[in-house]
């Protein structure tokens, strides 16, 4: 009878939740999305704070996916080919192959990006270039919408051409802005794109060149997540941006201070969990 | 003995979740309940179990107390410390790491005596060579220690918890070699120092007569270490559930004792001296390899079994097994949370409790009759001999298959909890490597002598190299299959407990069923 009760309690665990985890990678970004149907999306995997930046995929992201029992990544998204977003992707894809890869299509000759491209070929993933308006159906009502970029640009600022995603599940929406700056924000707002979200991954690691007052006003986030190191070499996040977010009523989480940040939603409510000193 | 061991372990687990006072309170409640509900003849047994529970909790509480003189209490104010190297340094191309046992520390008020261990990492620059430090060498380190950092990401290995289980609460790093001053080198004079020198002799002897990759695997099999292995090979061993081959455990002790007994018989050692020689041999092996829970468990079990005859006691595997658990936990209670300890005990439990039941079940099927043809062989004497040999090997393979199945059943949840995978190729992979391991182990052990002999080193090199290639090839074959291992999420502790309750119930039912027949 005791055994039966134990098994019932284990099996009765509610699995209809969407989990978005912002890993503490220092100055960089690595976001893992786990949908209720068990699909996995990884949004960027890079850092510029580690002694060996490329090992972030094998030493941090892959063990996290392994701990969740994930063998394959359903969608891997590279927001833009800057080192702090791509450096660990090749290692991660070698350990956990992806089925579909979304990229900006901007040809960047950096060694990390070339390794990423080789890793895509090696794992036989489908390669797609992201464009505004694309929608990925992740099952169980989870939709991932591409808000930016509008077209392939090769010579402009890579940050302004990065992929911006809006993940919608029930009444909850998460906006992943990667390194999008003021220019990209202005473009999305002027085009009338729906950007409202309960959780905002603050653009460009909380830099003062992103997260304009108009952007905050349009997104109206309840929760803001900034991915940057504890003692950031670029002095992220900008105090101005943090004050602006707090003034808007958003709760600000910083990976450097709070460790990894996990947002869980059932489509209505969002629960937050941080991982520093939680062991 | 089983119930006492479980009660002792439960006490340790309870003390980890709650304070010692809470454990005593819980024990008191259970005691009162037992006095009220239990029948009079049951009460002594219940009192013994409750006492074991309290003793386990008390031992863990004592173990967790950090002494006032521990260096971790002064970490912020220490600028230098003196002591001895307390472990065999792990050397990598650009750094080395070892445990440093502190005897004195330097603070703003000058030198004072202190205690405790520091995990010291020494980094060498591009043109620098790492210092040659050995076990028990006395040195002065000019560095400020710091507490190990907590992991900040889910699924990340907690180095802090790992060190805490070894009683280490402080780390230090040295990036300038002038920060290390060796005061004296007398490591080889201690028994452990001498054993570690012997270990280095083994590694260099194995490397002399085998190619580099094969030498790393043979060193792993003989000395139970993964540090010499290439990453891909290690991954294949992990995915196929054959990593135990490279872990120092009871299997190594068994093969070593088997070889030793054979040699003792050949040189006609008097039986009453054989067990003393065997005990010394096991002690030397433990000192050489290090106090890993799996090896210490095997050493304690071997020692108890060897001592039973001279002490005129009857030793059963089960009692010796549970007694070794109690002894090991009494020495280091935090071992209960060590994955090596858990896997080692689960595997041995599977071999002594589950495997015999599976064998009994199998003996009633056609598979169980493989190799048991006892009809008189007719015809050519050589053919009969070959057939007998084939039957023997078939029986051995069936026994390996049964043992692997039993071990997979019992260790499955622990592997899933700690490593997040379930190996689907464990059985064929283990069957493939099981017969090669004794050959490789014996070859590795003998290399320390044969590497100096003119022709023997060639032959031993060839045998060891080809056996290792066959083993690595088999492991790679199974490990590179798409579904050699399936990733799973860590099951909750309650689910694991439920699994073992169900397994125990099923095994008890089967045991009673086969006992009746």
PDB file of N, CA, C and O in Angstrom, chain B residues 279 298-309 311 315 319-324 327:
ATOM      1  N   UNK B 279      46.082 -10.942   3.446  1.00  0.00           N
ATOM      2  CA  UNK B 279      45.650  -9.698   4.107  1.00  0.00           C
ATOM      3  C   UNK B 279      46.641  -8.567   3.833  1.00  0.00           C
ATOM      4  O   UNK B 279      46.237  -7.426   3.561  1.00  0.00           O
ATOM      5  N   UNK B 298      35.344  -3.977  -0.429  1.00  0.00           N
ATOM      6  CA  UNK B 298      35.852  -5.284  -0.848  1.00  0.00           C
ATOM      7  C   UNK B 298      36.963  -5.766   0.080  1.00  0.00           C
ATOM      8  O   UNK B 298      37.029  -6.951   0.422  1.00  0.00           O
ATOM      9  N   UNK B 299      37.827  -4.836   0.497  1.00  0.00           N
ATOM     10  CA  UNK B 299      38.933  -5.200   1.386  1.00  0.00           C
ATOM     11  C   UNK B 299      38.403  -5.678   2.740  1.00  0.00           C
ATOM     12  O   UNK B 299      38.882  -6.683   3.285  1.00  0.00           O
ATOM     13  N   UNK B 300      37.397  -4.960   3.270  1.00  0.00           N
ATOM     14  CA  UNK B 300      36.830  -5.367   4.570  1.00  0.00           C
ATOM     15  C   UNK B 300      36.168  -6.743   4.437  1.00  0.00           C
ATOM     16  O   UNK B 300      36.359  -7.622   5.284  1.00  0.00           O
ATOM     17  N   UNK B 301      35.411  -6.933   3.354  1.00  0.00           N
ATOM     18  CA  UNK B 301      34.750  -8.235   3.145  1.00  0.00           C
ATOM     19  C   UNK B 301      35.788  -9.352   3.025  1.00  0.00           C
ATOM     20  O   UNK B 301      35.645 -10.418   3.639  1.00  0.00           O
ATOM     21  N   UNK B 302      36.842  -9.091   2.240  1.00  0.00           N
ATOM     22  CA  UNK B 302      37.893 -10.107   2.066  1.00  0.00           C
ATOM     23  C   UNK B 302      38.550 -10.411   3.400  1.00  0.00           C
ATOM     24  O   UNK B 302      38.792 -11.582   3.735  1.00  0.00           O
ATOM     25  N   UNK B 303      38.855  -9.341   4.169  1.00  0.00           N
ATOM     26  CA  UNK B 303      39.526  -9.535   5.459  1.00  0.00           C
ATOM     27  C   UNK B 303      38.648 -10.364   6.403  1.00  0.00           C
ATOM     28  O   UNK B 303      39.138 -11.295   7.068  1.00  0.00           O
ATOM     29  N   UNK B 304      37.352 -10.038   6.439  1.00  0.00           N
ATOM     30  CA  UNK B 304      36.444 -10.786   7.331  1.00  0.00           C
ATOM     31  C   UNK B 304      36.346 -12.247   6.913  1.00  0.00           C
ATOM     32  O   UNK B 304      36.337 -13.148   7.756  1.00  0.00           O
ATOM     33  N   UNK B 305      36.291 -12.485   5.600  1.00  0.00           N
ATOM     34  CA  UNK B 305      36.209 -13.861   5.109  1.00  0.00           C
ATOM     35  C   UNK B 305      37.498 -14.633   5.395  1.00  0.00           C
ATOM     36  O   UNK B 305      37.472 -15.801   5.779  1.00  0.00           O
ATOM     37  N   UNK B 306      38.636 -13.934   5.229  1.00  0.00           N
ATOM     38  CA  UNK B 306      39.924 -14.590   5.472  1.00  0.00           C
ATOM     39  C   UNK B 306      40.138 -14.878   6.961  1.00  0.00           C
ATOM     40  O   UNK B 306      40.720 -15.894   7.343  1.00  0.00           O
ATOM     41  N   UNK B 307      39.635 -13.946   7.804  1.00  0.00           N
ATOM     42  CA  UNK B 307      39.842 -14.109   9.254  1.00  0.00           C
ATOM     43  C   UNK B 307      38.905 -15.150   9.863  1.00  0.00           C
ATOM     44  O   UNK B 307      39.158 -15.633  10.967  1.00  0.00           O
ATOM     45  N   UNK B 308      37.834 -15.461   9.162  1.00  0.00           N
ATOM     46  CA  UNK B 308      36.830 -16.380   9.720  1.00  0.00           C
ATOM     47  C   UNK B 308      37.424 -17.740  10.056  1.00  0.00           C
ATOM     48  O   UNK B 308      37.205 -18.264  11.158  1.00  0.00           O
ATOM     49  N   UNK B 309      38.225 -18.290   9.139  1.00  0.00           N
ATOM     50  CA  UNK B 309      38.788 -19.635   9.366  1.00  0.00           C
ATOM     51  C   UNK B 309      39.745 -19.667  10.560  1.00  0.00           C
ATOM     52  O   UNK B 309      39.568 -20.489  11.470  1.00  0.00           O
ATOM     53  N   UNK B 311      39.904 -17.721  13.045  1.00  0.00           N
ATOM     54  CA  UNK B 311      39.172 -17.422  14.287  1.00  0.00           C
ATOM     55  C   UNK B 311      38.095 -18.466  14.570  1.00  0.00           C
ATOM     56  O   UNK B 311      37.301 -18.317  15.510  1.00  0.00           O
ATOM     57  N   UNK B 315      31.645 -17.738   8.301  1.00  0.00           N
ATOM     58  CA  UNK B 315      31.347 -16.458   7.643  1.00  0.00           C
ATOM     59  C   UNK B 315      30.415 -16.701   6.463  1.00  0.00           C
ATOM     60  O   UNK B 315      30.733 -17.490   5.577  1.00  0.00           O
ATOM     61  N   UNK B 319      26.245 -11.904   5.853  1.00  0.00           N
ATOM     62  CA  UNK B 319      26.639 -11.254   7.102  1.00  0.00           C
ATOM     63  C   UNK B 319      27.890 -10.412   6.927  1.00  0.00           C
ATOM     64  O   UNK B 319      27.986  -9.297   7.441  1.00  0.00           O
ATOM     65  N   UNK B 320      28.851 -10.965   6.184  1.00  0.00           N
ATOM     66  CA  UNK B 320      30.102 -10.240   5.939  1.00  0.00           C
ATOM     67  C   UNK B 320      29.803  -8.956   5.155  1.00  0.00           C
ATOM     68  O   UNK B 320      30.367  -7.895   5.431  1.00  0.00           O
ATOM     69  N   UNK B 321      28.886  -9.052   4.217  1.00  0.00           N
ATOM     70  CA  UNK B 321      28.501  -7.902   3.389  1.00  0.00           C
ATOM     71  C   UNK B 321      27.917  -6.780   4.255  1.00  0.00           C
ATOM     72  O   UNK B 321      28.354  -5.624   4.183  1.00  0.00           O
ATOM     73  N   UNK B 322      26.939  -7.133   5.096  1.00  0.00           N
ATOM     74  CA  UNK B 322      26.313  -6.099   5.929  1.00  0.00           C
ATOM     75  C   UNK B 322      27.285  -5.574   6.986  1.00  0.00           C
ATOM     76  O   UNK B 322      27.283  -4.371   7.290  1.00  0.00           O
ATOM     77  N   UNK B 323      28.128  -6.468   7.533  1.00  0.00           N
ATOM     78  CA  UNK B 323      29.107  -6.019   8.530  1.00  0.00           C
ATOM     79  C   UNK B 323      30.080  -5.027   7.907  1.00  0.00           C
ATOM     80  O   UNK B 323      30.429  -4.014   8.526  1.00  0.00           O
ATOM     81  N   UNK B 324      30.496  -5.295   6.660  1.00  0.00           N
ATOM     82  CA  UNK B 324      31.423  -4.372   5.998  1.00  0.00           C
ATOM     83  C   UNK B 324      30.755  -3.011   5.787  1.00  0.00           C
ATOM     84  O   UNK B 324      31.412  -1.969   5.900  1.00  0.00           O
ATOM     85  N   UNK B 327      30.881  -1.203   9.147  1.00  0.00           N
ATOM     86  CA  UNK B 327      32.256  -0.753   9.448  1.00  0.00           C
ATOM     87  C   UNK B 327      32.616   0.465   8.594  1.00  0.00           C
ATOM     88  O   UNK B 327      33.122   1.473   9.096  1.00  0.00           O
TER      89      UNK B 327
END
